[in-house]
Amino acid sequence: IGTVVLSVFLIVYVLFQLQRYSGSSYSYQTVYTTTVENTIPVTGIFFRDEEDISVSQSGVLSCNFRIGQKVPIDSEVARLYKSQEAIDLQREILSLEDTLQSLQKAQESANTSEVILPETLNSQIAQDVSKLIQARDVDDLTGLADYRTSLTEAFAKRQIIIDADTDFTGEIASLEEQLFDLKQRDNASYTSYTSDVSGYFVDHVDGYEDICTDEYLEELTASELDKLIQQYGGYNADSSHVKVVTNHIWQFVLTVTEEQALSLSEGSNVQVRFPNQTDTIKMVVSEMRRDVDAGEYMVILEGDIIDSYLLTTRVQSCELVVGTYTGLKVPKSAIRYEEGVPGVYVVLMDKMYFRTINVVYETEDFVVSSATADQSNPLKLYDTIIVEGVGLYNQKDV
């Protein structure tokens, strides 16, 4: 009898709950935190201080610096060889010289009193391998030679520490002999190109070096900038010149509407997200010029980050992140007003209660609410709110 009574009770209870929620005129939602960004999509153009160096096209050019690498004044930036074979021979000589130097350093360290723990070398090897993998993932192997040299020296030192009988004298002698033979074959003549200025190397030009100058920027208006960007025919790398960017400070110039300009101010910082960059780049709004006839502003952003992508792009679309907001995500359909105060109704112990919200950002579908100290009965994380329903009031049975 007891089992039957208990079974009937459970069935009745389940049917009651199903009836209660399936037939309810309310819909519910749990409150979670969210982070949203207020962005402005723009297209801008880079202005940089650039000095180009004309090179001949009658041979094969070999650059001594990778893109973005610092170039000292009066340094040799490139060599022009007669053939690719001459360049390959030079590269093989440099590779052997790097390997030889790494082994010599490792051998010398074994004859000193310097104490290096294997764990230290293991950590260095792991860091170099990690950098190598990261370079592979982003398809940038310009620093491959440096990683190779560092790994060779670290592995050699580690072998000497682990095995006291290790001696690289034979390997060093063999490399010196190979290097001598290669240099005997190296009779290729070349033309050397040097830089009269210091800065950051780029192995080509794009044709806008004489246009995107400080002098041109001084007189540029928003409407003229729009025409310049519209006439841009795409990035066209020209290897008949190489160049040196002489200043690590550069400008990214764009236009925004008068309404969008309200989110910006001179002297403020703005985060810029480029399509090929993993992180946003912080820039400073150095100047805003209003063009009344065009109904827009020309915005000059100033940056100081140097990398191969920023040095080899001219006109680029991106997003200006003008605000980031974190708070509780509340659907607009859930918002009610009590005595002019915005809020929502939450469900607690089968009753509904009014909870206030503080709207810091809104979209077409939802708002972001941030708790403040002066709020009474504020909405909290994981509250269950009533998204849709009528006849809502405090302590009403749900």
CSV table of C-alpha atoms in Angstrom, one decimal:
chain,number,residue,atom,x,y,z
A,1,ILE,CA,0.0,0.0,0.0
A,2,GLY,CA,2.8,2.4,0.9
A,3,THR,CA,4.6,1.8,-2.4
A,4,VAL,CA,1.4,2.4,-4.3
A,5,VAL,CA,0.7,5.6,-2.4
A,6,LEU,CA,4.3,6.9,-2.9
A,7,SER,CA,4.1,6.0,-6.6
A,8,VAL,CA,0.8,7.9,-7.0
A,9,PHE,CA,2.3,10.9,-5.2
A,10,LEU,CA,5.3,11.0,-7.4
A,11,ILE,CA,3.2,10.8,-10.6
A,12,VAL,CA,0.9,13.6,-9.4
A,13,TYR,CA,4.0,15.7,-8.5
A,14,VAL,CA,5.6,15.2,-11.9
A,15,LEU,CA,2.4,16.0,-13.7
A,16,PHE,CA,1.9,19.1,-11.6
A,17,GLN,CA,5.4,20.4,-12.5
A,18,LEU,CA,4.9,19.6,-16.1
A,19,GLN,CA,1.6,21.4,-16.1
A,20,ARG,CA,3.2,24.3,-14.2
A,21,TYR,CA,6.1,25.0,-16.6
A,22,SER,CA,4.8,23.7,-19.9
A,23,GLY,CA,1.6,25.7,-19.5
A,24,SER,CA,3.4,28.7,-17.9
A,25,SER,CA,3.0,32.1,-19.6
A,26,TYR,CA,6.6,33.0,-18.7
A,27,SER,CA,9.9,32.1,-20.3
A,28,TYR,CA,13.1,32.1,-18.3
A,29,GLN,CA,16.8,32.6,-18.8
A,30,THR,CA,19.9,32.3,-16.6
A,31,VAL,CA,22.1,35.4,-16.4
A,32,TYR,CA,25.8,35.1,-17.5
A,33,THR,CA,28.6,37.5,-17.9
A,34,THR,CA,29.6,38.7,-21.4
A,35,THR,CA,32.3,41.0,-22.9
A,36,VAL,CA,31.5,43.1,-26.0
A,37,GLU,CA,33.5,45.5,-28.0
A,38,ASN,CA,32.3,48.8,-29.6
A,39,THR,CA,34.2,48.8,-32.9
A,40,ILE,CA,34.3,51.1,-35.9
A,41,PRO,CA,35.2,49.5,-39.3
A,42,VAL,CA,37.6,51.7,-41.2
A,43,THR,CA,40.1,51.7,-44.1
A,44,GLY,CA,43.3,53.7,-43.7
A,45,ILE,CA,46.6,54.3,-45.3
A,46,PHE,CA,50.1,54.1,-43.7
A,47,PHE,CA,52.5,57.1,-43.8
A,48,ARG,CA,56.1,56.4,-42.9
A,49,ASP,CA,59.5,58.1,-43.2
A,50,GLU,CA,61.1,56.0,-46.0
A,51,GLU,CA,64.4,56.1,-47.9
A,52,ASP,CA,64.6,54.0,-51.0
A,53,ILE,CA,67.7,52.5,-52.5
A,54,SER,CA,67.8,51.7,-56.2
A,55,VAL,CA,69.3,48.3,-57.1
A,56,SER,CA,70.1,46.8,-60.5
A,57,GLN,CA,68.0,44.0,-62.1
A,58,SER,CA,70.8,42.5,-64.1
A,59,GLY,CA,71.6,39.8,-61.6
A,60,VAL,CA,70.2,38.1,-58.4
A,61,LEU,CA,69.8,40.2,-55.3
A,62,SER,CA,70.7,38.9,-51.9
A,63,CYS,CA,69.6,41.0,-48.9
A,64,ASN,CA,71.7,41.1,-45.8
A,65,PHE,CA,68.8,42.0,-43.5
A,66,ARG,CA,65.3,40.6,-43.0
A,67,ILE,CA,62.2,42.8,-43.1
A,68,GLY,CA,61.9,44.9,-39.9
A,69,GLN,CA,65.5,44.3,-38.9
A,70,LYS,CA,67.4,47.3,-37.6
A,71,VAL,CA,69.9,48.7,-40.2
A,72,PRO,CA,72.9,50.7,-38.8
A,73,ILE,CA,74.0,53.7,-40.8
A,74,ASP,CA,76.5,53.1,-43.7
A,75,SER,CA,75.8,49.3,-43.5
A,76,GLU,CA,75.7,47.0,-46.5
A,77,VAL,CA,72.0,46.1,-47.0
A,78,ALA,CA,72.2,43.9,-50.1
A,79,ARG,CA,74.5,42.3,-52.7
A,80,LEU,CA,73.8,41.8,-56.3
A,81,TYR,CA,75.3,38.5,-57.7
A,82,LYS,CA,75.6,37.3,-61.3
A,83,SER,CA,73.8,34.0,-60.6
A,84,GLN,CA,71.7,32.1,-58.0
A,85,GLU,CA,74.6,29.6,-57.7
A,86,ALA,CA,76.9,32.3,-56.4
A,87,ILE,CA,74.3,33.2,-53.7
A,88,ASP,CA,73.8,29.6,-52.7
A,89,LEU,CA,77.6,29.2,-52.3
A,90,GLN,CA,77.6,32.3,-50.1
A,91,ARG,CA,74.8,31.0,-48.0
A,92,GLU,CA,76.5,27.7,-47.5
A,93,ILE,CA,79.7,29.5,-46.4
A,94,LEU,CA,77.7,31.5,-43.9
A,95,SER,CA,75.9,28.4,-42.6
A,96,LEU,CA,79.3,26.6,-42.0
A,97,GLU,CA,80.7,29.7,-40.4
A,98,ASP,CA,77.8,29.8,-37.9
A,99,THR,CA,78.1,26.1,-37.1
A,100,LEU,CA,81.8,26.4,-36.7
A,101,GLN,CA,81.5,29.4,-34.4
A,102,SER,CA,78.8,27.6,-32.3
A,103,LEU,CA,81.0,24.5,-31.8
A,104,GLN,CA,84.1,26.7,-31.0
A,105,LYS,CA,82.1,28.5,-28.3
A,106,ALA,CA,80.9,25.2,-26.8
A,107,GLN,CA,84.4,23.8,-26.8
A,108,GLU,CA,85.8,26.9,-25.2
A,109,SER,CA,83.1,26.8,-22.4
A,110,ALA,CA,84.3,23.3,-21.5
A,111,ASN,CA,87.8,24.7,-20.8
A,112,THR,CA,86.6,27.5,-18.5
A,113,SER,CA,85.4,27.5,-14.9
A,114,GLU,CA,81.9,28.6,-15.9
A,115,VAL,CA,79.2,26.3,-14.5
A,116,ILE,CA,76.1,25.8,-16.6
A,117,LEU,CA,73.4,23.4,-15.4
A,118,PRO,CA,71.8,21.1,-17.9
A,119,GLU,CA,68.4,22.4,-16.8
A,120,THR,CA,69.4,25.9,-17.9
A,121,LEU,CA,70.4,24.6,-21.4
A,122,ASN,CA,67.2,22.5,-21.5
A,123,SER,CA,65.1,25.6,-20.8
A,124,GLN,CA,67.0,27.5,-23.5
A,125,ILE,CA,66.5,24.7,-26.1
A,126,ALA,CA,62.8,24.5,-25.3
A,127,GLN,CA,62.5,28.3,-25.8
A,128,ASP,CA,64.3,28.2,-29.1
A,129,VAL,CA,62.2,25.3,-30.3
A,130,SER,CA,59.0,27.1,-29.2
A,131,LYS,CA,60.0,30.2,-31.1
A,132,LEU,CA,60.8,28.0,-34.2
A,133,ILE,CA,57.4,26.4,-34.0
A,134,GLN,CA,55.7,29.7,-33.6
A,135,ALA,CA,57.6,31.1,-36.6
A,136,ARG,CA,56.5,28.1,-38.6
A,137,ASP,CA,52.8,28.6,-37.6
A,138,VAL,CA,52.8,32.3,-38.7
A,139,ASP,CA,54.8,31.4,-41.8
A,140,ASP,CA,57.7,33.7,-40.9
A,141,LEU,CA,61.1,31.9,-41.1
A,142,THR,CA,63.2,35.1,-41.5
A,143,GLY,CA,64.9,34.3,-38.1
A,144,LEU,CA,65.6,30.6,-39.0
A,145,ALA,CA,69.4,31.1,-39.1
A,146,ASP,CA,69.4,32.7,-35.6
A,147,TYR,CA,67.4,29.8,-34.1
A,148,ARG,CA,69.7,27.3,-35.8
A,149,THR,CA,72.8,28.9,-34.4
A,150,SER,CA,71.4,29.1,-30.9
A,151,LEU,CA,70.2,25.5,-30.9
A,152,THR,CA,73.5,24.2,-32.3
A,153,GLU,CA,75.5,25.9,-29.5
A,154,ALA,CA,73.1,24.9,-26.8
A,155,PHE,CA,73.0,21.2,-27.8
A,156,ALA,CA,76.8,21.1,-28.1
A,157,LYS,CA,77.2,22.6,-24.6
A,158,ARG,CA,74.7,20.2,-23.2
A,159,GLN,CA,76.5,17.2,-24.7
A,160,ILE,CA,79.8,18.4,-23.2
A,161,ILE,CA,78.2,18.8,-19.7
A,162,ILE,CA,76.5,15.4,-19.8
A,163,ASP,CA,79.5,13.5,-21.3
A,164,ALA,CA,82.9,14.8,-20.0
A,165,ASP,CA,84.7,12.9,-22.7
A,166,THR,CA,83.0,14.8,-25.5
A,167,ASP,CA,85.4,16.7,-27.7
A,168,PHE,CA,84.5,18.6,-30.8
A,169,THR,CA,88.0,19.2,-32.0
A,170,GLY,CA,87.7,16.8,-34.9
A,171,GLU,CA,84.4,18.3,-36.0
A,172,ILE,CA,85.8,21.8,-35.8
A,173,ALA,CA,88.8,20.8,-37.9
A,174,SER,CA,86.6,19.1,-40.5
A,175,LEU,CA,84.4,22.2,-40.7
A,176,GLU,CA,87.4,24.5,-41.1
A,177,GLU,CA,88.6,22.3,-44.0
A,178,GLN,CA,85.2,22.4,-45.7
A,179,LEU,CA,85.0,26.1,-45.2
A,180,PHE,CA,88.5,26.6,-46.8
A,181,ASP,CA,87.4,24.6,-49.9
A,182,LEU,CA,84.2,26.6,-50.3
A,183,LYS,CA,86.0,29.9,-50.0
A,184,GLN,CA,88.5,28.7,-52.7
A,185,ARG,CA,85.5,28.3,-55.0
A,186,ASP,CA,84.0,31.7,-54.1
A,187,ASN,CA,85.3,33.9,-56.9
A,188,ALA,CA,82.0,35.5,-57.7
A,189,SER,CA,82.0,39.2,-58.0
A,190,TYR,CA,79.0,41.2,-56.7
A,191,THR,CA,77.7,44.8,-56.4
A,192,SER,CA,77.3,46.1,-52.9
A,193,TYR,CA,74.5,48.4,-51.8
A,194,THR,CA,74.8,50.4,-48.6
A,195,SER,CA,72.4,52.6,-46.6
A,196,ASP,CA,73.2,56.2,-45.8
A,197,VAL,CA,70.6,56.2,-43.1
A,198,SER,CA,69.7,54.0,-40.1
A,199,GLY,CA,66.3,52.4,-39.7
A,200,TYR,CA,64.3,49.3,-40.5
A,201,PHE,CA,64.9,47.3,-43.6
A,202,VAL,CA,62.3,46.4,-46.3
A,203,ASP,CA,63.3,44.3,-49.3
A,204,HIS,CA,61.0,46.1,-51.8
A,205,VAL,CA,59.0,49.3,-52.4
A,206,ASP,CA,55.3,49.7,-53.3
A,207,GLY,CA,55.4,53.0,-55.3
A,208,TYR,CA,53.8,55.1,-52.6
A,209,GLU,CA,57.0,56.2,-50.8
A,210,ASP,CA,57.0,59.6,-52.5
A,211,ILE,CA,53.2,60.1,-51.9
A,212,CYS,CA,52.8,59.1,-48.3
A,213,THR,CA,55.1,61.8,-46.9
A,214,ASP,CA,54.8,64.2,-43.9
A,215,GLU,CA,54.6,67.1,-46.4
A,216,TYR,CA,51.6,65.6,-48.2
A,217,LEU,CA,49.9,64.7,-44.9
A,218,GLU,CA,50.1,68.3,-43.7
A,219,GLU,CA,47.7,69.6,-46.4
A,220,LEU,CA,45.6,66.4,-46.8
A,221,THR,CA,41.8,66.6,-46.2
A,222,ALA,CA,39.3,63.9,-45.4
A,223,SER,CA,37.8,64.0,-48.9
A,224,GLU,CA,41.2,63.9,-50.6
A,225,LEU,CA,42.1,60.9,-48.4
A,226,ASP,CA,39.0,59.1,-49.5
A,227,LYS,CA,39.9,59.6,-53.1
A,228,LEU,CA,43.5,58.4,-52.5
A,229,ILE,CA,42.2,55.2,-50.9
A,230,GLN,CA,39.6,54.7,-53.7
A,231,GLN,CA,42.3,55.0,-56.4
A,232,TYR,CA,44.6,52.5,-54.7
A,233,GLY,CA,45.1,49.6,-57.0
A,234,GLY,CA,46.3,47.1,-54.5
A,235,TYR,CA,49.7,46.3,-53.0
A,236,ASN,CA,52.4,46.0,-55.8
A,237,ALA,CA,55.8,44.9,-54.5
A,238,ASP,CA,58.6,46.3,-56.7
A,239,SER,CA,62.0,44.7,-56.1
A,240,SER,CA,63.9,47.2,-58.2
A,241,HIS,CA,64.4,49.2,-55.0
A,242,VAL,CA,64.8,48.3,-51.4
A,243,LYS,CA,64.1,50.8,-48.6
A,244,VAL,CA,64.9,51.8,-45.1
A,245,VAL,CA,62.1,53.1,-42.8
A,246,THR,CA,64.0,55.7,-40.9
A,247,ASN,CA,61.6,56.3,-37.9
A,248,HIS,CA,59.9,53.8,-35.7
A,249,ILE,CA,57.0,56.3,-35.3
A,250,TRP,CA,54.4,56.0,-38.1
A,251,GLN,CA,51.0,57.3,-38.9
A,252,PHE,CA,47.8,55.4,-39.9
A,253,VAL,CA,45.4,57.8,-41.5
A,254,LEU,CA,41.6,57.2,-42.0
A,255,THR,CA,38.2,58.9,-42.1
A,256,VAL,CA,35.2,58.5,-39.9
A,257,THR,CA,31.7,60.0,-39.9
A,258,GLU,CA,30.9,62.9,-37.6
A,259,GLU,CA,28.9,60.5,-35.4
A,260,GLN,CA,31.7,58.0,-35.2
A,261,ALA,CA,34.1,60.8,-34.3
A,262,LEU,CA,32.2,61.2,-31.0
A,263,SER,CA,33.9,58.0,-29.8
A,264,LEU,CA,37.4,59.5,-30.4
A,265,SER,CA,39.4,62.4,-29.1
A,266,GLU,CA,42.8,63.9,-29.7
A,267,GLY,CA,45.4,62.5,-27.3
A,268,SER,CA,43.4,59.4,-26.4
A,269,ASN,CA,44.5,55.8,-27.0
A,270,VAL,CA,42.6,53.4,-29.3
A,271,GLN,CA,43.1,49.7,-30.0
A,272,VAL,CA,43.3,48.8,-33.6
A,273,ARG,CA,42.7,45.2,-34.9
A,274,PHE,CA,44.2,44.3,-38.2
A,275,PRO,CA,43.1,41.2,-40.0
A,276,ASN,CA,46.5,39.5,-40.0
A,277,GLN,CA,47.4,40.3,-36.4
A,278,THR,CA,46.7,38.1,-33.4
A,279,ASP,CA,46.6,41.0,-30.9
A,280,THR,CA,45.3,44.6,-31.2
A,281,ILE,CA,47.8,47.4,-31.6
A,282,LYS,CA,47.6,50.5,-29.3
A,283,MET,CA,47.8,53.8,-31.1
A,284,VAL,CA,47.4,57.4,-30.1
A,285,VAL,CA,44.9,59.8,-31.8
A,286,SER,CA,47.4,62.5,-32.6
A,287,GLU,CA,45.0,64.7,-34.7
A,288,MET,CA,41.4,64.9,-35.9
A,289,ARG,CA,40.6,67.2,-38.9
A,290,ARG,CA,37.0,68.0,-39.7
A,291,ASP,CA,35.9,68.3,-43.3
A,292,VAL,CA,32.6,70.1,-43.2
A,293,ASP,CA,31.8,69.7,-46.8
A,294,ALA,CA,32.4,65.9,-46.7
A,295,GLY,CA,30.6,65.6,-43.3
A,296,GLU,CA,33.5,63.5,-41.8
A,297,TYR,CA,36.7,63.7,-39.9
A,298,MET,CA,40.2,62.7,-41.0
A,299,VAL,CA,41.8,60.9,-38.1
A,300,ILE,CA,45.6,60.5,-37.8
A,301,LEU,CA,46.7,57.6,-35.5
A,302,GLU,CA,50.3,57.4,-34.4
A,303,GLY,CA,51.9,54.0,-33.6
A,304,ASP,CA,55.4,52.8,-32.8
A,305,ILE,CA,55.2,49.0,-33.3
A,306,ILE,CA,57.7,47.6,-35.9
A,307,ASP,CA,57.0,44.2,-37.5
A,308,SER,CA,57.1,42.8,-41.1
A,309,TYR,CA,53.3,43.1,-41.6
A,310,LEU,CA,53.0,46.7,-40.6
A,311,LEU,CA,56.1,47.6,-42.8
A,312,THR,CA,54.8,45.8,-45.9
A,313,THR,CA,51.2,47.1,-46.0
A,314,ARG,CA,49.9,50.4,-47.3
A,315,VAL,CA,46.1,50.6,-47.5
A,316,GLN,CA,44.4,48.3,-45.0
A,317,SER,CA,41.0,47.7,-43.6
A,318,CYS,CA,40.7,47.2,-39.9
A,319,GLU,CA,38.6,47.8,-36.8
A,320,LEU,CA,39.0,50.6,-34.2
A,321,VAL,CA,38.1,49.2,-30.8
A,322,VAL,CA,36.8,52.3,-29.1
A,323,GLY,CA,35.2,50.6,-26.0
A,324,THR,CA,35.2,47.3,-24.2
A,325,TYR,CA,32.3,46.4,-21.8
A,326,THR,CA,32.0,43.5,-19.4
A,327,GLY,CA,28.9,42.8,-17.4
A,328,LEU,CA,25.7,40.7,-17.2
A,329,LYS,CA,24.0,40.0,-20.5
A,330,VAL,CA,20.3,40.9,-20.3
A,331,PRO,CA,17.8,40.4,-23.2
A,332,LYS,CA,15.9,43.6,-23.9
A,333,SER,CA,12.6,41.7,-23.8
A,334,ALA,CA,13.3,41.1,-20.1
A,335,ILE,CA,13.7,44.7,-19.1
A,336,ARG,CA,10.9,46.3,-17.0
A,337,TYR,CA,10.6,49.7,-15.2
A,338,GLU,CA,9.6,50.2,-11.6
A,339,GLU,CA,9.2,53.9,-10.7
A,340,GLY,CA,11.3,54.8,-13.7
A,341,VAL,CA,14.1,52.5,-12.6
A,342,PRO,CA,15.2,49.8,-15.2
A,343,GLY,CA,15.4,46.2,-14.0
A,344,VAL,CA,14.2,42.7,-14.5
A,345,TYR,CA,12.2,40.2,-12.6
A,346,VAL,CA,14.0,37.2,-11.2
A,347,VAL,CA,12.6,33.9,-9.8
A,348,LEU,CA,13.4,33.0,-6.2
A,349,MET,CA,11.6,30.2,-4.3
A,350,ASP,CA,8.6,30.2,-6.6
A,351,LYS,CA,8.2,33.9,-6.4
A,352,MET,CA,9.3,36.8,-8.6
A,353,TYR,CA,11.3,39.8,-7.4
A,354,PHE,CA,12.4,43.0,-9.1
A,355,ARG,CA,16.1,43.5,-9.5
A,356,THR,CA,17.7,46.7,-10.8
A,357,ILE,CA,20.2,46.9,-13.7
A,358,ASN,CA,22.8,49.4,-14.7
A,359,VAL,CA,23.0,49.6,-18.5
A,360,VAL,CA,26.6,50.4,-19.8
A,361,TYR,CA,26.2,49.1,-23.3
A,362,GLU,CA,23.3,48.0,-25.6
A,363,THR,CA,22.7,46.3,-28.9
A,364,GLU,CA,19.5,45.6,-30.8
A,365,ASP,CA,18.9,42.4,-28.8
A,366,PHE,CA,20.5,42.8,-25.4
A,367,VAL,CA,22.1,45.1,-22.9
A,368,VAL,CA,25.2,44.8,-20.7
A,369,SER,CA,24.5,45.6,-17.1
A,370,SER,CA,27.3,46.4,-14.7
A,371,ALA,CA,26.8,46.4,-10.9
A,372,THR,CA,27.4,49.7,-9.0
A,373,ALA,CA,27.7,50.4,-5.3
A,374,ASP,CA,24.6,52.7,-5.2
A,375,GLN,CA,22.3,50.1,-6.7
A,376,SER,CA,19.7,48.5,-4.5
A,377,ASN,CA,18.7,44.9,-5.1
A,378,PRO,CA,20.9,44.6,-8.2
A,379,LEU,CA,20.8,41.7,-10.6
A,380,LYS,CA,23.4,39.1,-9.9
A,381,LEU,CA,25.3,36.4,-11.9
A,382,TYR,CA,23.4,33.2,-12.4
A,383,ASP,CA,20.0,34.7,-11.5
A,384,THR,CA,17.0,33.3,-13.3
A,385,ILE,CA,15.2,36.1,-15.0
A,386,ILE,CA,11.8,36.2,-16.7
A,387,VAL,CA,12.4,37.0,-20.3
A,388,GLU,CA,8.8,37.2,-21.4
A,389,GLY,CA,5.5,37.4,-19.5
A,390,VAL,CA,2.8,39.8,-18.4
A,391,GLY,CA,1.3,40.9,-15.1
A,392,LEU,CA,4.7,40.9,-13.3
A,393,TYR,CA,5.0,42.3,-9.8
A,394,ASN,CA,7.0,41.8,-6.6
A,395,GLN,CA,6.5,38.5,-4.7
A,396,LYS,CA,4.0,37.2,-7.2
A,397,ASP,CA,3.7,33.4,-7.3
A,398,VAL,CA,5.3,31.9,-10.3
